[in-house]
Coordinates of C-alpha atoms in Angstrom, one line a residue:
M1 CA -19.3 3.3 25.5
G2 CA -20.3 6.9 25.6
R3 CA -19.1 9.5 23.2
L4 CA -17.9 12.9 24.3
E5 CA -18.9 15.8 22.0
V6 CA -16.0 17.5 20.4
F7 CA -16.4 21.1 19.6
G8 CA -14.7 23.0 16.8
V9 CA -15.1 25.6 14.0
A10 CA -15.3 24.2 10.5
A11 CA -12.5 25.2 8.2
G12 CA -13.5 28.3 6.2
D13 CA -16.2 29.4 8.7
P14 CA -16.8 33.1 7.9
D15 CA -17.6 34.0 11.5
P16 CA -14.3 34.7 13.3
R17 CA -16.4 35.2 16.5
A18 CA -17.1 31.5 16.7
Q19 CA -13.5 30.6 17.1
R20 CA -13.0 33.4 19.6
R21 CA -15.9 32.1 21.7
L22 CA -14.3 28.7 21.9
I23 CA -10.9 30.2 22.8
D24 CA -12.5 32.4 25.5
A25 CA -14.3 29.4 27.0
A26 CA -11.1 27.5 27.1
R27 CA -9.3 30.4 28.8
R28 CA -12.1 30.4 31.4
G29 CA -11.5 26.7 32.0
E30 CA -14.9 25.6 30.7
L31 CA -13.4 23.8 27.6
L32 CA -10.3 21.6 27.3
R33 CA -8.3 21.8 24.0
L34 CA -7.5 18.4 22.6
T35 CA -6.0 19.6 19.3
P36 CA -5.8 23.1 17.7
G37 CA -9.4 24.2 17.2
R38 CA -10.9 21.1 18.8
Y39 CA -12.4 21.1 22.3
V40 CA -14.4 19.2 24.9
V41 CA -16.3 20.3 28.0
R42 CA -13.7 20.1 30.7
A43 CA -16.1 18.9 33.5
V44 CA -17.4 16.2 31.3
F45 CA -14.0 15.0 30.2
A46 CA -12.9 14.9 33.9
T47 CA -15.6 12.3 34.7
A48 CA -15.3 10.3 31.5
T49 CA -13.8 6.8 31.3
E50 CA -10.5 6.2 29.6
H51 CA -12.2 4.8 26.5
E52 CA -14.5 7.9 26.3
R53 CA -11.5 10.2 26.6
H54 CA -9.6 8.5 23.9
R55 CA -12.6 8.3 21.6
A56 CA -12.8 12.1 21.9
R57 CA -9.2 12.3 20.9
I58 CA -9.9 10.1 17.9
D59 CA -12.8 12.4 17.0
A60 CA -10.6 15.5 17.3
V61 CA -7.7 14.1 15.2
M62 CA -9.1 11.8 12.5
P63 CA -11.3 14.2 10.5
W64 CA -8.2 16.2 9.7
T65 CA -6.0 13.3 8.5
S66 CA -5.7 11.8 5.0
G67 CA -8.4 9.3 4.1
D68 CA -6.1 6.3 3.7
L69 CA -5.2 6.0 7.4
I70 CA -6.6 3.1 9.4
V71 CA -7.2 3.4 13.1
S72 CA -5.2 0.7 14.9
H73 CA -3.6 -0.7 18.0
H74 CA -4.9 0.9 21.3
S75 CA -7.1 3.3 19.3
A76 CA -8.8 0.3 17.5
V77 CA -9.2 -1.3 20.9
V78 CA -11.2 1.7 22.0
L79 CA -13.4 1.8 18.9
H80 CA -14.1 -2.0 19.2
D81 CA -14.9 -1.3 22.8
L82 CA -12.4 -3.9 24.0
P83 CA -11.0 -3.8 27.5
W84 CA -7.6 -2.1 28.3
L85 CA -5.4 -2.1 31.3
G86 CA -4.5 1.3 32.9
E87 CA -4.5 4.6 31.0
T88 CA -5.0 4.7 27.3
P89 CA -2.1 6.4 25.5
E90 CA -3.0 9.9 24.4
L91 CA -1.7 9.6 20.8
V92 CA -4.1 8.3 18.3
A93 CA -2.6 5.2 16.6
V94 CA -3.1 4.5 12.9
L95 CA -1.7 2.4 10.1
D96 CA -0.2 4.4 7.3
P97 CA -0.2 2.3 4.0
K98 CA 2.2 4.8 2.4
R99 CA 4.9 4.5 5.0
R100 CA 7.4 1.7 5.7
N101 CA 8.5 3.2 9.0
G102 CA 6.6 4.8 11.8
Q103 CA 6.2 8.5 12.4
R104 CA 5.2 10.4 15.5
R105 CA 3.2 13.6 15.1
A106 CA 1.8 16.0 17.7
H107 CA -1.4 14.0 18.3
L108 CA -0.9 11.0 16.0
Q109 CA 1.3 7.8 16.0
K110 CA 1.7 6.4 12.5
V111 CA 2.7 2.8 12.1
G112 CA 4.3 2.0 8.8
A113 CA 2.1 -0.5 6.9
A114 CA 3.4 -0.2 3.3
E115 CA 4.0 -4.0 3.2
R116 CA 0.7 -5.0 4.8
I117 CA -2.7 -5.7 3.3
V118 CA -5.4 -4.8 5.8
E119 CA -9.1 -4.8 5.0
P120 CA -10.6 -2.4 7.5
V121 CA -14.0 -2.5 9.1
H122 CA -15.9 0.8 9.7
I123 CA -16.9 2.0 13.1
G124 CA -18.4 5.4 13.8
G125 CA -17.3 6.7 10.4
Y126 CA -13.7 5.5 10.7
A127 CA -11.7 2.8 9.0
V128 CA -10.5 0.5 11.8
T129 CA -8.3 -2.6 11.9
P130 CA -10.6 -5.7 12.3
L131 CA -10.6 -7.6 15.6
T132 CA -8.1 -10.2 14.5
V133 CA -5.6 -7.6 13.3
T134 CA -6.1 -5.4 16.3
A135 CA -5.5 -8.3 18.7
V136 CA -2.3 -9.4 17.0
D137 CA -1.0 -5.7 16.8
V138 CA -1.5 -5.4 20.6
A139 CA 0.1 -8.8 21.2
L140 CA 3.2 -7.8 19.3
R141 CA 3.6 -4.3 20.9
E142 CA 2.1 -4.2 24.4
P143 CA 3.0 -5.8 27.7
F144 CA 2.0 -9.4 28.1
R145 CA -0.8 -8.6 30.7
T146 CA -2.4 -6.1 28.4
A147 CA -2.2 -8.5 25.5
I148 CA -3.9 -11.2 27.5
V149 CA -6.8 -8.9 28.5
V150 CA -7.4 -7.9 24.8
L151 CA -6.9 -11.4 23.4
D152 CA -9.3 -12.9 26.0
A153 CA -12.0 -10.4 25.0
V154 CA -11.4 -11.0 21.2
L155 CA -11.8 -14.7 21.7
A156 CA -15.0 -14.1 23.7
R157 CA -16.4 -12.4 20.6
G158 CA -15.9 -15.4 18.4
V159 CA -12.5 -15.0 16.9
S160 CA -10.6 -18.3 17.0
K161 CA -7.0 -18.9 18.0
D162 CA -6.4 -20.4 14.6
E163 CA -7.4 -17.0 13.0
L164 CA -5.1 -15.1 15.4
L165 CA -2.2 -17.5 14.7
A166 CA -2.8 -17.2 11.0
E167 CA -2.7 -13.4 11.2
L168 CA 0.5 -13.6 13.2
A169 CA 2.1 -15.9 10.6
R170 CA 1.4 -13.2 7.9
R171 CA 3.6 -10.8 9.8
T172 CA 7.4 -10.5 9.8
P173 CA 8.1 -9.2 13.3
R174 CA 11.3 -9.7 15.3
P175 CA 11.6 -13.3 16.6
R176 CA 11.3 -12.2 20.2
A177 CA 8.1 -10.3 19.6
S178 CA 6.6 -13.1 17.5
S179 CA 7.4 -15.7 20.2
R180 CA 5.8 -13.6 22.9
A181 CA 2.7 -12.9 20.8
R182 CA 2.4 -16.6 20.1
R183 CA 2.6 -17.5 23.8
A184 CA 0.0 -14.8 24.6
I185 CA -2.4 -16.2 21.9
E186 CA -1.9 -19.8 23.2
F187 CA -2.5 -18.7 26.8
A188 CA -5.6 -16.6 26.0
D189 CA -9.1 -17.9 26.9
G190 CA -12.4 -16.5 25.8
L191 CA -14.1 -17.8 28.9
A192 CA -12.5 -15.1 31.0
G193 CA -15.3 -12.9 32.2
S194 CA -13.5 -9.6 32.8
P195 CA -10.0 -8.0 32.7
G196 CA -9.6 -8.8 36.3
E197 CA -10.1 -12.5 35.7
S198 CA -7.6 -12.4 32.8
V199 CA -5.0 -10.8 35.0
A200 CA -5.7 -13.2 37.9
R201 CA -5.4 -16.2 35.6
L202 CA -2.1 -15.0 34.4
R203 CA -0.9 -14.4 38.0
W204 CA -1.8 -18.0 38.9
A205 CA 0.2 -19.3 36.0
E206 CA 3.2 -17.1 36.8
E207 CA 3.2 -18.3 40.4
G208 CA 3.2 -21.9 39.3
F209 CA -0.4 -22.9 40.2
P210 CA -2.3 -25.4 38.0
P211 CA -4.6 -24.0 35.4
P212 CA -8.2 -23.7 36.8
A213 CA -11.4 -24.4 34.9
L214 CA -13.2 -21.2 34.0
Q215 CA -16.9 -20.5 34.3
R216 CA -17.7 -23.8 35.9
E217 CA -21.4 -24.3 36.6
F218 CA -22.6 -25.6 40.0
R219 CA -26.1 -26.7 40.9
D220 CA -27.9 -27.9 44.0
A221 CA -31.4 -29.1 44.8
E222 CA -32.8 -25.6 44.1
G223 CA -31.3 -25.6 40.6
L224 CA -28.5 -23.5 39.1
I225 CA -26.3 -21.7 41.7
G226 CA -24.2 -20.0 39.1
R227 CA -20.9 -20.0 37.2
V228 CA -17.8 -19.5 39.2
D229 CA -14.8 -17.6 37.9
F230 CA -12.2 -20.2 38.7
W231 CA -12.5 -23.9 39.8
F232 CA -9.5 -25.7 41.1
A233 CA -11.0 -29.2 41.0
E234 CA -8.2 -31.2 42.6
A235 CA -8.2 -28.9 45.6
G236 CA -11.9 -28.4 45.7
V237 CA -11.5 -24.7 45.7
V238 CA -13.6 -22.0 44.0
V239 CA -11.9 -18.6 43.5
E240 CA -14.1 -15.6 42.7
F241 CA -12.7 -12.3 41.4
D242 CA -14.5 -9.4 43.0
G243 CA -13.9 -6.3 40.8
L244 CA -16.5 -4.3 42.7
V245 CA -18.2 -3.2 39.5
K246 CA -21.2 -5.5 40.3
Y247 CA -21.9 -3.2 43.3
R248 CA -21.3 0.1 41.6
D249 CA -22.6 -0.3 38.1
R250 CA -26.4 0.3 38.0
E251 CA -26.8 -1.9 34.9
M252 CA -24.9 -4.8 36.4
R253 CA -27.0 -4.5 39.6
G254 CA -30.1 -5.1 37.5
G255 CA -32.2 -2.7 39.5
R256 CA -31.0 -4.0 42.9
T257 CA -29.4 -1.8 45.6
P258 CA -25.8 -2.4 46.4
E259 CA -26.9 -3.8 49.7
R260 CA -29.2 -6.3 47.9
V261 CA -26.3 -7.3 45.7
V262 CA -24.1 -8.0 48.7
M263 CA -26.9 -10.1 50.3
D264 CA -27.4 -12.1 47.1
E265 CA -23.7 -12.7 46.8
K266 CA -23.6 -14.0 50.4
L267 CA -26.6 -16.3 49.8
R268 CA -24.9 -17.6 46.6
E269 CA -21.7 -18.2 48.4
D270 CA -23.5 -20.1 51.1
R271 CA -25.1 -22.4 48.5
L272 CA -21.7 -23.0 46.9
R273 CA -20.0 -23.9 50.2
A274 CA -22.8 -26.5 50.7
V275 CA -21.9 -28.3 47.5
P276 CA -20.1 -31.5 48.6
E277 CA -17.2 -31.2 46.1
I278 CA -16.4 -27.6 47.1
R279 CA -14.2 -27.4 50.2
T280 CA -13.9 -23.6 50.3
V281 CA -14.5 -20.4 48.4
V282 CA -11.8 -17.7 48.1
R283 CA -12.6 -14.1 47.0
V284 CA -9.9 -11.9 45.5
T285 CA -9.7 -8.3 44.3
W286 CA -7.5 -6.3 42.0
R287 CA -5.1 -5.6 44.9
D288 CA -4.7 -9.3 45.6
V289 CA -3.8 -10.2 42.0
E290 CA -1.4 -7.3 41.4
P291 CA 2.4 -8.0 41.8
G292 CA 3.1 -8.2 45.5
G293 CA -0.5 -9.0 46.3
S294 CA -1.7 -11.7 48.7
A295 CA -3.5 -13.9 46.2
P296 CA -0.8 -16.6 45.8
A297 CA -0.5 -17.0 49.6
R298 CA -4.3 -17.2 50.0
L299 CA -4.5 -19.9 47.3
E300 CA -1.8 -21.9 49.1
R301 CA -3.7 -21.5 52.4
A302 CA -6.8 -22.8 50.7
G303 CA -5.0 -26.0 49.8
I304 CA -4.1 -25.3 46.1
A305 CA -0.6 -26.8 45.6
R306 CA 1.8 -25.3 43.1
L307 CA 3.0 -27.5 40.3
S308 CA 6.3 -29.2 41.0

């Protein structure tokens, strides 16, 4: 995750011209004000990722807060470099150990934590809720899909479901929130390879399809073909989620051109189709797995029966 540089004038700076230069640059449209006295280069911010933008907001807000606040919820997700669905909220989220109830400020969302004991980790100079606490916070507050994406990623980093359930048991949330969080933890799977795969797996379950095996290895006479995203063994169907990142991201291409990646994917798929136990390969995208998308119908056409 990159880090946008946040500009500002230190408190007590004797040169009033420094602040004036920043204000003038903002008026010319060169800088974007995140908080009073804290700016980023507008053009850089415009091309930054959601995580990079929110990290800049954290850098603009946190140095001016009291030292006992702990970065939490979606802001902790960003600092841990965990995935998130959609736009990241603009307000920086923190736990406030001095408050029982939450408080919303201009750029800060405080969550009351007077009755909680949280041992933070430190990332980039900030106290942050650890992975287990962050995941449960998200599971209790965010939509189910978002929770699954975060929980899958946390499990992939080595946190166990038992640790997550133990953290949930230490809380006293409303019964409905607790039940939903427990269901999310139980459904989560650290083998999911991307947010798209997490959302796709949830969509299959919501539509009544049997749970697929994740990251199943297939081999032929030449050796390892690869791991597939979803394997519906009873139907003999492989489903691959195509998030397009593999074609656009230079690091994921491993020095190959997008055209070479497409060709390699075609050759890989041909090898998969030649495996006797595989009847067919289905490729889906974000549009297919979103509500109203064609993925359920395509799975049925491929021969995957819904559970009765």
